[in-house]
Amino acid sequence: MSAPRKATAESGEDEGDDYKSKDVISRETLPSSSQKKTPRSVTHKDLENADSSEKVKLSVQNFQPSNYEDLFKDATESESIWATSGSFLRDKSSSEDEELAGPSQTVPPQLSGIQIVSERELAQLAQVRPLEFSFREQSIIKDSFKMLEKKVAEYEILQEFMTLDFKSLPGAFNSGNELRNRDKNRYRDILPYDSTRVPLGENKDYINASYIRIVNSGEEYFYIASQGPLPSTIDDFWQMVLENNSNVIVMITREIEGGVIKCHHYWPISMKKPLELKNYRVFLENYQILQYFIIRILQVVRKSTGTSHFVKHVQFTNWPDHGTPASVDGFIKYVRFVRKSHLTGPILVHCSAGVGRTGVFLCVDVVFCAIEKNFPKFCPPELLKSVVLDQHQSVDVCFLQ
């Protein structure tokens, strides 16, 4: 597992004008994150990335601990994926790529590009093992699980969540309310704090995204939590990726769910044709479609300089908004694969709003790292509060059952 990176970027301080009542305009066009959304009529253009495939259930080989073999001996992942010639991959692609490589398709992995990770490697990654595991620790863990099951059954977990003091959390979010920035927000009631928002460029321009720093037993875990890009913010999104040197993007949503657009397409559909933006050109170099998530290798080229940056885009496709993951095992593999893939910069995580599924991912990732490192002190409520301290709005409650 790659060690968590130390923070290198600073949070942006907003120095915009104070919010004035005369600047207030009607924002009825922006939905609230909590309002019930009914499916609307969507044009063919809106639905060009919609998923129309059937779910395919794949068997996962079961590996017993006695046959455990370390498939990840090196500190970092194989460089072969990153060194693969983009022109070679684009030349070998067929017309099927126009459909399969872009939208959230769930199809057998043999229709993917060159294999990035095997099921065997994923199965091993899912085995979250403490460094030390004594008989006494086994007993403590068993008792803890029994207590957790009891709390879940009796809704005590939900009560603990509701008693967390979120209302008194400090932080203003004036930048997101500025007139010039309002159209950059997907939801009118989910804005980043001024103190932790991600600034863009020398002018510290606005994007709806926050730096999240979680410290546990001296280790700092560094993330960016973002909303799903809008058509008008796709350039800004890629600027954020490059400026923060992030090599992993975690996407926990489909583009369209229940007839509602949750996130606009910000990567190329085909390995033959790049996505052309104002300031960037994005190439799809490789991809692999697994049962519960899709891995894409993207190359982002800055047009002004010609410099390129490689990103691993990992999209979980079986977790509906306001729901739970379709498979606990699949989600564990997903989280662990992301952590193993992390090399540089903060891990960039987004769903639709950037506070529900995104917040759950951050908490689960830190918990798994804490288990592996045998951290003696670990408090889930405090972990949750540390996430909310850096985000406006709270993290959804999600029971992985």
XYZ file of C-alpha atoms in Angstrom:
401
model
C 0.000 0.000 0.000
C 1.387 3.394 -0.869
C 1.932 5.549 2.169
C -0.252 8.630 2.598
C 1.316 11.757 1.133
C 2.055 14.841 3.197
C 0.110 17.961 2.291
C 1.879 20.243 -0.167
C -0.856 22.589 -1.374
C -2.318 25.358 0.721
C -5.990 26.056 1.143
C -7.231 29.077 -0.737
C -8.309 32.112 1.245
C -11.205 33.945 -0.366
C -10.824 37.729 -0.480
C -13.964 38.564 -2.430
C -16.482 41.266 -1.534
C -18.828 40.738 1.357
C -22.128 39.206 0.482
C -24.641 42.026 -0.028
C -28.379 41.779 -0.228
C -28.512 43.848 -3.409
C -26.474 41.187 -5.194
C -28.950 38.447 -4.377
C -30.585 36.904 -7.427
C -33.094 34.150 -7.800
C -31.442 30.726 -7.844
C -34.500 28.590 -8.435
C -32.768 27.057 -11.427
C -30.293 25.357 -9.111
C -31.712 22.347 -7.272
C -31.304 21.746 -3.576
C -29.404 18.614 -2.647
C -32.212 17.544 -0.332
C -35.223 18.177 -2.543
C -36.890 15.220 -4.194
C -35.954 15.059 -7.846
C -38.395 13.702 -10.384
C -37.144 12.378 -13.706
C -37.540 14.974 -16.441
C -37.662 14.659 -20.184
C -34.079 14.331 -21.350
C -33.013 14.842 -24.951
C -30.929 12.372 -26.915
C -27.950 14.693 -26.516
C -28.327 14.657 -22.731
C -28.544 10.904 -22.710
C -25.671 10.120 -25.066
C -23.659 8.840 -22.101
C -26.488 7.006 -20.373
C -26.071 3.367 -19.440
C -28.353 0.935 -21.243
C -26.523 -2.289 -20.528
C -27.582 -5.092 -18.245
C -25.638 -5.862 -15.103
C -23.384 -8.872 -15.487
C -22.498 -10.923 -12.465
C -18.946 -12.219 -12.495
C -17.477 -14.844 -10.227
C -14.505 -13.856 -8.088
C -11.962 -16.517 -7.232
C -11.689 -17.253 -3.550
C -8.149 -17.304 -2.187
C -7.501 -18.949 1.145
C -4.972 -17.372 3.553
C -2.807 -20.513 3.302
C -2.224 -19.760 -0.368
C -1.478 -16.099 0.257
C 1.152 -14.738 -2.113
C 2.358 -11.141 -2.116
C 1.538 -9.806 -5.569
C 2.510 -6.259 -4.651
C 6.110 -6.588 -3.485
C 7.232 -3.271 -4.914
C 6.503 0.012 -3.160
C 4.733 1.360 -6.232
C 2.658 -0.219 -8.943
C 4.069 -1.485 -12.210
C 5.315 1.304 -14.434
C 4.350 -0.639 -17.556
C 0.834 0.791 -17.565
C 2.128 4.352 -17.397
C 4.781 3.806 -20.080
C 2.415 2.200 -22.585
C 2.403 4.010 -25.900
C -0.805 5.972 -26.298
C -0.601 5.841 -30.086
C -0.323 2.041 -29.966
C -3.401 1.732 -27.795
C -5.384 4.121 -29.947
C -4.358 2.267 -33.126
C -5.489 -1.084 -31.720
C -8.906 0.189 -30.641
C -11.992 -0.644 -32.631
C -15.307 1.069 -33.269
C -16.621 -0.555 -30.089
C -14.562 1.912 -28.065
C -16.904 4.733 -29.037
C -19.552 3.113 -26.853
C -17.699 1.094 -24.248
C -14.832 3.287 -23.092
C -16.858 6.304 -22.047
C -20.225 5.814 -20.327
C -20.690 3.756 -17.183
C -21.074 0.421 -18.918
C -21.124 -2.811 -16.926
C -19.884 -5.489 -19.322
C -17.528 -8.477 -19.202
C -13.876 -7.438 -18.753
C -12.769 -9.224 -21.931
C -14.239 -6.291 -23.874
C -11.822 -3.911 -22.143
C -8.395 -2.722 -23.266
C -5.102 -4.123 -21.988
C -5.601 -5.565 -18.493
C -4.657 -3.140 -15.727
C -5.392 -5.303 -12.690
C -6.379 -8.960 -12.258
C -9.146 -10.351 -10.073
C -6.471 -12.145 -8.082
C -4.706 -8.879 -7.307
C -8.003 -7.280 -6.298
C -8.821 -10.236 -4.040
C -5.517 -9.816 -2.249
C -5.963 -6.067 -1.875
C -9.333 -6.696 -0.203
C -7.626 -8.652 2.603
C -7.129 -5.789 5.048
C -4.738 -7.247 7.622
C -3.317 -5.607 10.757
C 0.454 -5.706 11.121
C 0.007 -7.519 14.439
C -2.907 -9.711 15.363
C -2.672 -11.316 18.792
C -5.277 -13.547 20.435
C -6.262 -10.675 22.723
C -6.750 -8.376 19.731
C -8.871 -11.030 18.016
C -11.121 -11.152 21.060
C -11.404 -7.358 21.204
C -12.284 -7.147 17.507
C -14.952 -9.852 17.818
C -16.519 -8.024 20.767
C -16.408 -4.755 18.834
C -18.188 -6.311 15.863
C -20.882 -7.745 18.128
C -21.397 -4.314 19.664
C -21.518 -2.707 16.214
C -24.105 -5.214 14.961
C -26.234 -4.498 18.023
C -25.998 -0.734 17.488
C -26.930 -1.049 13.822
C -29.893 -3.305 14.619
C -31.166 -0.903 17.283
C -30.437 2.259 15.244
C -27.951 3.498 17.834
C -25.462 4.326 15.062
C -27.972 6.717 13.523
C -28.594 8.314 16.915
C -24.854 8.817 17.436
C -24.627 10.469 14.033
C -27.520 12.821 14.771
C -25.987 13.916 18.082
C -22.720 15.051 16.477
C -22.441 18.803 16.861
C -22.393 19.812 13.204
C -24.381 23.029 13.571
C -21.656 24.776 15.541
C -18.916 24.008 13.028
C -17.189 27.255 12.016
C -16.702 28.465 8.482
C -18.091 30.922 5.954
C -18.789 30.118 2.321
C -19.025 33.573 0.769
C -16.992 32.742 -2.318
C -19.497 30.180 -3.561
C -22.296 32.711 -3.067
C -20.668 35.425 -5.155
C -22.730 36.344 -8.191
C -19.984 35.373 -10.637
C -19.590 31.924 -9.056
C -23.167 30.805 -8.533
C -23.482 29.061 -11.884
C -20.420 26.972 -10.984
C -22.361 25.173 -8.232
C -24.352 22.057 -9.027
C -26.552 22.538 -5.927
C -27.365 25.874 -4.320
C -27.026 24.606 -0.735
C -23.716 22.734 -0.996
C -20.761 25.118 -1.055
C -17.141 24.820 0.107
C -15.857 26.743 3.115
C -13.739 29.748 2.146
C -10.951 28.510 4.410
C -10.629 25.072 2.777
C -11.826 25.593 -0.792
C -9.433 24.690 -3.612
C -8.152 27.884 -5.310
C -7.383 27.883 -9.030
C -4.431 29.756 -10.499
C -2.741 32.907 -9.271
C -6.082 34.680 -8.868
C -7.447 31.909 -6.629
C -10.473 31.417 -8.866
C -13.451 29.437 -7.607
C -14.364 25.794 -8.043
C -16.777 23.835 -5.863
C -14.155 21.644 -4.194
C -12.517 21.419 -0.770
C -9.220 20.239 0.661
C -9.786 17.496 3.232
C -7.017 16.669 5.697
C -7.503 13.838 8.184
C -4.804 13.209 10.788
C -4.722 9.931 12.699
C -1.847 8.827 14.944
C 0.550 11.219 13.251
C -0.391 10.190 9.701
C -2.062 12.751 7.454
C -4.428 11.677 4.680
C -4.905 14.339 2.042
C -7.886 14.534 -0.321
C -9.848 16.886 -2.523
C -13.632 16.477 -2.264
C -15.388 17.898 -5.304
C -18.809 18.083 -6.883
C -19.364 16.342 -10.202
C -18.244 18.701 -12.993
C -20.767 20.802 -14.899
C -20.359 21.553 -18.630
C -19.058 25.013 -17.700
C -16.554 23.736 -15.104
C -14.841 20.856 -16.939
C -11.825 23.029 -17.838
C -11.632 24.202 -14.225
C -11.792 20.612 -13.021
C -8.796 19.543 -15.097
C -6.920 22.671 -14.060
C -7.452 21.596 -10.442
C -6.146 18.090 -11.196
C -2.950 19.388 -12.793
C -2.245 22.169 -10.308
C -2.514 19.720 -7.411
C -0.572 16.975 -9.226
C -3.270 14.398 -8.418
C -2.702 11.048 -10.106
C -5.992 9.405 -9.009
C -9.584 10.529 -9.573
C -12.265 8.669 -7.618
C -15.714 8.930 -9.212
C -18.578 7.434 -7.189
C -21.595 8.062 -9.383
C -22.957 7.351 -12.811
C -23.445 10.218 -15.198
C -27.232 9.753 -15.113
C -29.201 8.096 -12.309
C -32.965 7.722 -12.416
C -33.225 10.033 -15.410
C -31.400 12.838 -13.562
C -27.989 14.112 -14.664
C -25.607 13.610 -11.725
C -22.288 14.401 -13.397
C -21.355 15.620 -16.856
C -18.936 13.687 -19.010
C -15.415 15.114 -18.597
C -13.276 12.362 -20.185
C -13.069 11.036 -23.770
C -15.415 8.292 -24.935
C -13.055 6.804 -27.484
C -9.411 5.757 -27.471
C -9.207 7.129 -31.024
C -10.535 10.615 -30.409
C -9.426 12.882 -27.521
C -11.700 15.221 -25.616
C -10.973 18.755 -26.825
C -11.371 21.496 -24.220
C -10.433 25.167 -24.225
C -7.120 24.698 -22.418
C -6.662 20.930 -22.331
C -6.739 17.863 -24.531
C -7.621 14.598 -22.762
C -6.711 11.178 -24.199
C -8.078 7.805 -23.138
C -4.975 5.582 -23.165
C -6.400 2.383 -21.691
C -9.389 1.109 -19.745
C -10.667 -1.980 -17.950
C -14.295 -2.678 -17.081
C -14.792 -4.744 -13.935
C -17.977 -5.932 -12.290
C -18.350 -2.999 -9.915
C -16.015 -0.325 -11.229
C -14.227 0.947 -14.322
C -10.548 1.873 -14.523
C -9.417 4.400 -17.117
C -5.891 5.619 -17.818
C -6.080 9.224 -19.019
C -3.430 11.544 -20.396
C -4.123 15.261 -19.934
C -2.178 17.634 -22.194
C -1.989 21.343 -21.441
C -2.367 23.057 -24.821
C -0.352 26.143 -23.916
C 2.800 24.197 -22.996
C 2.347 20.714 -24.447
C 3.116 19.157 -21.062
C 1.184 16.023 -20.146
C -0.039 14.446 -16.938
C -1.247 10.864 -16.464
C -4.279 10.163 -14.298
C -5.917 6.933 -13.194
C -9.691 7.481 -13.259
C -11.557 4.907 -11.147
C -15.368 4.977 -11.345
C -17.560 2.932 -9.000
C -20.762 2.161 -10.914
C -22.943 0.294 -8.406
C -23.799 2.817 -5.706
C -26.965 4.843 -6.371
C -27.437 8.269 -4.816
C -29.099 8.063 -1.364
C -28.454 4.310 -1.392
C -25.708 1.856 -0.480
C -23.107 -0.011 -2.566
C -24.482 -3.061 -4.361
C -21.588 -5.161 -3.052
C -19.536 -4.674 0.111
C -16.769 -6.868 -1.304
C -16.747 -4.882 -4.539
C -16.528 -1.579 -2.677
C -13.689 -2.822 -0.458
C -11.716 -3.835 -3.553
C -12.450 -0.435 -5.045
C -11.222 1.515 -2.013
C -8.104 -0.615 -1.687
C -7.276 -0.343 -5.389
C -7.518 3.445 -5.175
C -5.176 3.541 -2.176
C -2.685 1.271 -3.921
C -2.822 3.447 -7.044
C -2.143 6.697 -5.183
C 1.292 8.106 -5.975
C 1.211 11.910 -6.051
C -0.906 14.803 -4.818
C -4.208 14.560 -2.972
C -6.662 11.838 -3.993
C -9.470 13.638 -5.824
C -12.891 12.232 -4.893
C -16.286 13.230 -6.249
C -19.828 11.929 -6.555
C -22.581 14.321 -7.622
C -22.715 16.828 -4.766
C -19.368 15.842 -3.262
C -20.539 15.332 0.324
C -22.467 12.034 0.544
C -20.805 9.098 -1.153
C -17.597 11.130 -1.276
C -17.496 11.552 2.503
C -18.175 7.862 3.080
C -15.265 6.924 0.793
C -12.868 9.167 2.734
C -13.885 7.660 6.074
C -13.644 4.059 4.830
C -10.213 4.653 3.283
C -8.815 6.086 6.523
C -10.369 3.268 8.580
C -8.717 0.605 6.404
C -5.351 2.350 6.708
C -5.777 2.552 10.486
C -6.515 -1.189 10.694
C -3.418 -2.044 8.688
C -1.188 0.180 10.795
C -2.616 -0.972 14.149
C -3.306 2.569 15.243
C -4.013 2.338 18.992
C -6.453 5.247 19.110
C -9.219 5.527 16.610
C -12.582 7.253 17.052
C -15.063 7.071 14.135
C -17.204 10.017 15.384
C -14.114 12.231 15.554
C -13.096 11.036 12.092
C -16.492 12.022 10.730
C -16.297 15.435 12.376
C -12.843 16.041 10.895
C -14.289 15.410 7.426
C -17.240 17.735 8.004
C -14.936 20.446 9.369
C -13.577 20.784 5.839
C -16.903 20.431 4.019
C -20.125 22.406 4.051
C -23.045 20.068 4.728
C -22.684 16.732 6.459
C -21.683 13.282 5.316
C -24.492 10.834 4.563
C -24.941 7.844 6.844
C -24.189 4.665 4.923
C -24.423 1.148 6.350
C -22.468 -1.389 4.293
C -24.552 -4.494 4.821
